[in-house]
PDB file of C-alpha atoms in Angstrom:
ATOM      1  CA  UNK A   1      53.681  95.599  21.874  1.00 67.00           C
ATOM      2  CA  UNK A   2      51.886  97.120  24.751  1.00 85.00           C
ATOM      3  CA  UNK A   3      48.261  96.344  23.267  1.00 91.00           C
ATOM      4  CA  UNK A   4      49.394  92.723  22.874  1.00 90.00           C
ATOM      5  CA  UNK A   5      50.771  92.805  26.519  1.00 90.00           C
ATOM      6  CA  UNK A   6      47.701  94.393  27.668  1.00 94.00           C
ATOM      7  CA  UNK A   7      45.254  91.285  26.211  1.00 95.00           C
ATOM      8  CA  UNK A   8      47.739  88.807  27.246  1.00 95.00           C
ATOM      9  CA  UNK A   9      47.638  89.989  30.810  1.00 94.00           C
ATOM     10  CA  UNK A  10      43.744  89.898  30.565  1.00 96.00           C
ATOM     11  CA  UNK A  11      43.886  86.462  29.537  1.00 95.00           C
ATOM     12  CA  UNK A  12      45.973  85.545  32.523  1.00 94.00           C
ATOM     13  CA  UNK A  13      43.493  87.313  34.801  1.00 96.00           C
ATOM     14  CA  UNK A  14      40.574  85.428  33.222  1.00 96.00           C
ATOM     15  CA  UNK A  15      42.189  82.300  33.539  1.00 95.00           C
ATOM     16  CA  UNK A  16      42.956  82.567  37.328  1.00 90.00           C
ATOM     17  CA  UNK A  17      39.496  83.478  37.800  1.00 94.00           C
ATOM     18  CA  UNK A  18      38.369  80.517  35.789  1.00 95.00           C
ATOM     19  CA  UNK A  19      36.629  82.431  32.707  1.00 97.00           C
ATOM     20  CA  UNK A  20      38.268  80.199  30.242  1.00 97.00           C
ATOM     21  CA  UNK A  21      36.325  81.556  27.255  1.00 97.00           C
ATOM     22  CA  UNK A  22      37.488  84.938  27.997  1.00 97.00           C
ATOM     23  CA  UNK A  23      40.906  83.781  28.664  1.00 97.00           C
ATOM     24  CA  UNK A  24      40.920  82.266  25.039  1.00 98.00           C
ATOM     25  CA  UNK A  25      39.400  85.277  23.438  1.00 97.00           C
ATOM     26  CA  UNK A  26      41.974  87.685  25.058  1.00 97.00           C
ATOM     27  CA  UNK A  27      44.782  85.360  24.302  1.00 97.00           C
ATOM     28  CA  UNK A  28      43.909  84.885  20.761  1.00 98.00           C
ATOM     29  CA  UNK A  29      43.608  88.734  20.407  1.00 97.00           C
ATOM     30  CA  UNK A  30      47.282  88.807  21.734  1.00 97.00           C
ATOM     31  CA  UNK A  31      48.316  86.213  19.366  1.00 97.00           C
ATOM     32  CA  UNK A  32      46.938  87.884  16.378  1.00 96.00           C
ATOM     33  CA  UNK A  33      48.647  91.217  17.174  1.00 95.00           C
ATOM     34  CA  UNK A  34      52.136  89.275  18.090  1.00 95.00           C
ATOM     35  CA  UNK A  35      51.970  87.519  14.694  1.00 94.00           C
ATOM     36  CA  UNK A  36      51.823  90.785  12.925  1.00 94.00           C
ATOM     37  CA  UNK A  37      54.898  92.060  14.882  1.00 93.00           C
ATOM     38  CA  UNK A  38      56.612  88.502  14.116  1.00 91.00           C
ATOM     39  CA  UNK A  39      57.888  88.416  17.818  1.00 93.00           C
ATOM     40  CA  UNK A  40      58.422  84.451  18.072  1.00 95.00           C
ATOM     41  CA  UNK A  41      59.520  84.666  21.695  1.00 94.00           C
ATOM     42  CA  UNK A  42      56.278  86.302  22.971  1.00 94.00           C
ATOM     43  CA  UNK A  43      54.370  84.255  20.666  1.00 96.00           C
ATOM     44  CA  UNK A  44      55.549  81.013  22.155  1.00 96.00           C
ATOM     45  CA  UNK A  45      54.628  82.379  25.444  1.00 94.00           C
ATOM     46  CA  UNK A  46      51.418  82.953  24.271  1.00 96.00           C
ATOM     47  CA  UNK A  47      50.767  79.781  22.630  1.00 97.00           C
ATOM     48  CA  UNK A  48      51.703  78.116  25.728  1.00 95.00           C
ATOM     49  CA  UNK A  49      49.201  80.343  27.753  1.00 95.00           C
ATOM     50  CA  UNK A  50      46.524  79.259  25.004  1.00 97.00           C
ATOM     51  CA  UNK A  51      47.416  75.738  25.526  1.00 97.00           C
ATOM     52  CA  UNK A  52      47.002  76.102  29.127  1.00 95.00           C
ATOM     53  CA  UNK A  53      43.546  77.642  28.760  1.00 97.00           C
ATOM     54  CA  UNK A  54      42.379  74.817  26.377  1.00 97.00           C
ATOM     55  CA  UNK A  55      43.785  72.166  29.154  1.00 96.00           C
ATOM     56  CA  UNK A  56      41.630  73.862  31.696  1.00 95.00           C
ATOM     57  CA  UNK A  57      38.823  73.591  29.483  1.00 96.00           C
ATOM     58  CA  UNK A  58      39.350  69.746  28.673  1.00 95.00           C
ATOM     59  CA  UNK A  59      40.023  70.485  25.012  1.00 97.00           C
ATOM     60  CA  UNK A  60      43.387  68.156  25.017  1.00 96.00           C
ATOM     61  CA  UNK A  61      43.705  67.923  21.462  1.00 96.00           C
ATOM     62  CA  UNK A  62      44.022  71.854  20.884  1.00 97.00           C
ATOM     63  CA  UNK A  63      45.753  72.123  24.413  1.00 97.00           C
ATOM     64  CA  UNK A  64      48.745  69.622  23.111  1.00 97.00           C
ATOM     65  CA  UNK A  65      48.756  71.576  19.817  1.00 98.00           C
ATOM     66  CA  UNK A  66      49.730  74.751  21.198  1.00 98.00           C
ATOM     67  CA  UNK A  67      51.995  73.589  23.716  1.00 97.00           C
ATOM     68  CA  UNK A  68      53.804  71.771  21.109  1.00 98.00           C
ATOM     69  CA  UNK A  69      53.814  74.789  19.166  1.00 98.00           C
ATOM     70  CA  UNK A  70      55.072  76.624  22.136  1.00 97.00           C
ATOM     71  CA  UNK A  71      57.959  74.201  22.705  1.00 97.00           C
ATOM     72  CA  UNK A  72      58.957  74.442  19.096  1.00 97.00           C
ATOM     73  CA  UNK A  73      59.011  78.298  19.158  1.00 97.00           C
ATOM     74  CA  UNK A  74      60.855  78.190  22.688  1.00 96.00           C
ATOM     75  CA  UNK A  75      63.806  76.021  21.177  1.00 95.00           C
ATOM     76  CA  UNK A  76      63.993  78.446  17.848  1.00 97.00           C
ATOM     77  CA  UNK A  77      64.074  81.542  20.106  1.00 96.00           C
ATOM     78  CA  UNK A  78      66.365  79.759  22.788  1.00 94.00           C
ATOM     79  CA  UNK A  79      64.101  80.672  25.418  1.00 92.00           C
ATOM     80  CA  UNK A  80      65.063  78.228  28.485  1.00 87.00           C
ATOM     81  CA  UNK A  81      62.396  79.465  30.614  1.00 87.00           C
ATOM     82  CA  UNK A  82      59.785  78.586  27.796  1.00 90.00           C
ATOM     83  CA  UNK A  83      61.232  75.272  27.063  1.00 91.00           C
ATOM     84  CA  UNK A  84      60.879  74.273  30.831  1.00 89.00           C
ATOM     85  CA  UNK A  85      57.483  75.782  30.988  1.00 89.00           C
ATOM     86  CA  UNK A  86      56.512  73.965  27.910  1.00 93.00           C
ATOM     87  CA  UNK A  87      57.974  70.523  29.066  1.00 93.00           C
ATOM     88  CA  UNK A  88      56.166  71.015  32.211  1.00 90.00           C
ATOM     89  CA  UNK A  89      53.052  72.107  30.819  1.00 93.00           C
ATOM     90  CA  UNK A  90      53.272  69.104  28.346  1.00 95.00           C
ATOM     91  CA  UNK A  91      53.689  66.665  31.221  1.00 94.00           C
ATOM     92  CA  UNK A  92      50.755  67.945  33.063  1.00 92.00           C
ATOM     93  CA  UNK A  93      48.545  67.444  30.272  1.00 95.00           C
ATOM     94  CA  UNK A  94      50.168  63.766  29.774  1.00 96.00           C
ATOM     95  CA  UNK A  95      49.631  63.137  33.405  1.00 93.00           C
ATOM     96  CA  UNK A  96      45.995  63.970  33.235  1.00 92.00           C
ATOM     97  CA  UNK A  97      45.068  62.310  30.115  1.00 94.00           C
ATOM     98  CA  UNK A  98      46.524  58.853  31.207  1.00 93.00           C
ATOM     99  CA  UNK A  99      50.070  58.932  29.841  1.00 94.00           C
ATOM    100  CA  UNK A 100      52.233  59.364  32.922  1.00 91.00           C
ATOM    101  CA  UNK A 101      55.340  57.714  31.029  1.00 90.00           C
ATOM    102  CA  UNK A 102      55.335  60.292  28.257  1.00 94.00           C
ATOM    103  CA  UNK A 103      54.833  62.894  31.145  1.00 94.00           C
ATOM    104  CA  UNK A 104      58.091  61.539  32.990  1.00 91.00           C
ATOM    105  CA  UNK A 105      60.046  61.681  29.846  1.00 92.00           C
ATOM    106  CA  UNK A 106      59.199  65.461  29.528  1.00 92.00           C
ATOM    107  CA  UNK A 107      59.516  66.202  32.910  1.00 90.00           C
ATOM    108  CA  UNK A 108      63.299  64.691  32.759  1.00 87.00           C
ATOM    109  CA  UNK A 109      63.919  67.150  29.796  1.00 87.00           C
ATOM    110  CA  UNK A 110      62.627  70.095  31.917  1.00 85.00           C
ATOM    111  CA  UNK A 111      64.889  69.171  34.812  1.00 81.00           C
ATOM    112  CA  UNK A 112      68.005  68.876  32.668  1.00 78.00           C
ATOM    113  CA  UNK A 113      67.432  72.629  31.636  1.00 72.00           C
ATOM    114  CA  UNK A 114      66.261  73.680  34.974  1.00 70.00           C
ATOM    115  CA  UNK A 115      66.646  77.345  35.794  1.00 66.00           C
ATOM    116  CA  UNK A 116      66.770  78.920  39.315  1.00 70.00           C
ATOM    117  CA  UNK A 117      63.291  80.112  39.606  1.00 76.00           C
ATOM    118  CA  UNK A 118      61.383  78.405  42.768  1.00 77.00           C
ATOM    119  CA  UNK A 119      58.338  78.596  40.944  1.00 80.00           C
ATOM    120  CA  UNK A 120      59.441  76.491  37.980  1.00 82.00           C
ATOM    121  CA  UNK A 121      61.151  74.290  40.223  1.00 87.00           C
ATOM    122  CA  UNK A 122      58.323  73.834  42.568  1.00 90.00           C
ATOM    123  CA  UNK A 123      55.955  73.205  39.520  1.00 89.00           C
ATOM    124  CA  UNK A 124      58.159  70.528  37.925  1.00 90.00           C
ATOM    125  CA  UNK A 125      58.584  68.874  41.276  1.00 92.00           C
ATOM    126  CA  UNK A 126      54.704  68.932  41.769  1.00 94.00           C
ATOM    127  CA  UNK A 127      54.035  67.256  38.300  1.00 92.00           C
ATOM    128  CA  UNK A 128      56.608  64.677  38.928  1.00 93.00           C
ATOM    129  CA  UNK A 129      54.682  63.861  42.105  1.00 95.00           C
ATOM    130  CA  UNK A 130      51.742  63.525  40.063  1.00 93.00           C
ATOM    131  CA  UNK A 131      53.462  61.153  37.591  1.00 93.00           C
ATOM    132  CA  UNK A 132      54.606  58.716  40.453  1.00 94.00           C
ATOM    133  CA  UNK A 133      51.246  58.795  41.880  1.00 93.00           C
ATOM    134  CA  UNK A 134      49.568  57.913  38.725  1.00 91.00           C
ATOM    135  CA  UNK A 135      52.320  55.098  38.076  1.00 92.00           C
ATOM    136  CA  UNK A 136      51.328  53.396  41.578  1.00 93.00           C
ATOM    137  CA  UNK A 137      54.726  54.632  43.364  1.00 95.00           C
ATOM    138  CA  UNK A 138      53.375  56.419  46.445  1.00 96.00           C
ATOM    139  CA  UNK A 139      56.555  56.909  48.275  1.00 96.00           C
ATOM    140  CA  UNK A 140      58.361  58.710  45.460  1.00 96.00           C
ATOM    141  CA  UNK A 141      55.107  60.602  44.792  1.00 96.00           C
ATOM    142  CA  UNK A 142      55.040  61.714  48.445  1.00 97.00           C
ATOM    143  CA  UNK A 143      58.794  62.633  48.325  1.00 97.00           C
ATOM    144  CA  UNK A 144      58.073  65.173  45.250  1.00 96.00           C
ATOM    145  CA  UNK A 145      54.995  66.467  46.977  1.00 96.00           C
ATOM    146  CA  UNK A 146      56.870  67.174  50.095  1.00 95.00           C
ATOM    147  CA  UNK A 147      59.943  68.632  47.994  1.00 94.00           C
ATOM    148  CA  UNK A 148      57.650  70.973  46.152  1.00 95.00           C
ATOM    149  CA  UNK A 149      55.557  71.948  49.255  1.00 95.00           C
ATOM    150  CA  UNK A 150      58.935  72.864  51.117  1.00 95.00           C
ATOM    151  CA  UNK A 151      60.291  75.029  48.010  1.00 92.00           C
ATOM    152  CA  UNK A 152      56.935  76.725  47.534  1.00 94.00           C
ATOM    153  CA  UNK A 153      56.765  77.557  51.269  1.00 94.00           C
ATOM    154  CA  UNK A 154      60.353  78.470  51.451  1.00 93.00           C
ATOM    155  CA  UNK A 155      59.431  80.971  48.604  1.00 91.00           C
ATOM    156  CA  UNK A 156      56.486  82.274  50.142  1.00 92.00           C
ATOM    157  CA  UNK A 157      54.240  81.060  47.232  1.00 90.00           C
ATOM    158  CA  UNK A 158      50.924  80.517  49.046  1.00 91.00           C
ATOM    159  CA  UNK A 159      49.198  80.139  45.723  1.00 88.00           C
ATOM    160  CA  UNK A 160      51.479  76.987  44.837  1.00 90.00           C
ATOM    161  CA  UNK A 161      51.325  75.951  48.296  1.00 94.00           C
ATOM    162  CA  UNK A 162      47.468  75.529  48.156  1.00 95.00           C
ATOM    163  CA  UNK A 163      47.693  73.663  45.031  1.00 92.00           C
ATOM    164  CA  UNK A 164      49.978  71.086  46.490  1.00 95.00           C
ATOM    165  CA  UNK A 165      48.009  70.770  49.740  1.00 96.00           C
ATOM    166  CA  UNK A 166      45.220  70.059  47.329  1.00 95.00           C
ATOM    167  CA  UNK A 167      46.930  67.387  45.595  1.00 94.00           C
ATOM    168  CA  UNK A 168      48.218  65.773  48.807  1.00 94.00           C
ATOM    169  CA  UNK A 169      44.598  65.682  50.400  1.00 94.00           C
ATOM    170  CA  UNK A 170      43.736  63.758  47.059  1.00 92.00           C
ATOM    171  CA  UNK A 171      46.807  61.623  47.369  1.00 92.00           C
ATOM    172  CA  UNK A 172      45.778  60.675  50.859  1.00 89.00           C
ATOM    173  CA  UNK A 173      42.077  59.927  50.052  1.00 86.00           C
TER     174      UNK A 173
END
C-alpha cells in the first residue's frame, strides 16, 4: 500500500511541476500495484489522477476514458468525494473541448452531492464560471468567478486563488 501511495505522490508532484510524462509513468505504476491489491477506492482516485494528467497533455480521449472509469468506481465504492471530483474533472474536460452544456450537467450533479470541502466547492464554482463564460453568459460567469475567489481566499488557498485570477484576467481580455 505504501509503495503505491509513494508512486501516487510522485505522480502528483510531477503533475504540479508540469512534467506530465513522469506523472503518467508514476501514476501507471501506482495503478498496477493497486490493481493487484484490488483496492477499488484508491484505483478510482488513481484513474482520476491519470485522467487529469492526460487532460493536461491534451490527450482528451484518454482523459475522458479514465475520468469515466474513476466515476464508475467512485459510485461502486460509495466514495462521495470521488464522485464530486470526477464530475468536476469531467466538466472541466467538456468545457475545454467545446461541450459546455454537457459540462454543466456534470457540474449540476456534482453540486447535488457537494461536501463541505472549501477546495472542492471552490473548484466546482470555478468550473461553473467557465461554463457560463463559454456559453456567452458573462454576468453569470463573473458571479461564479467571484464566489470561487471569495471561497478560495477565505480558505487561504493561494494556489486556487492564483488560478481564478488567471481565469478572470482571460475573461476580461
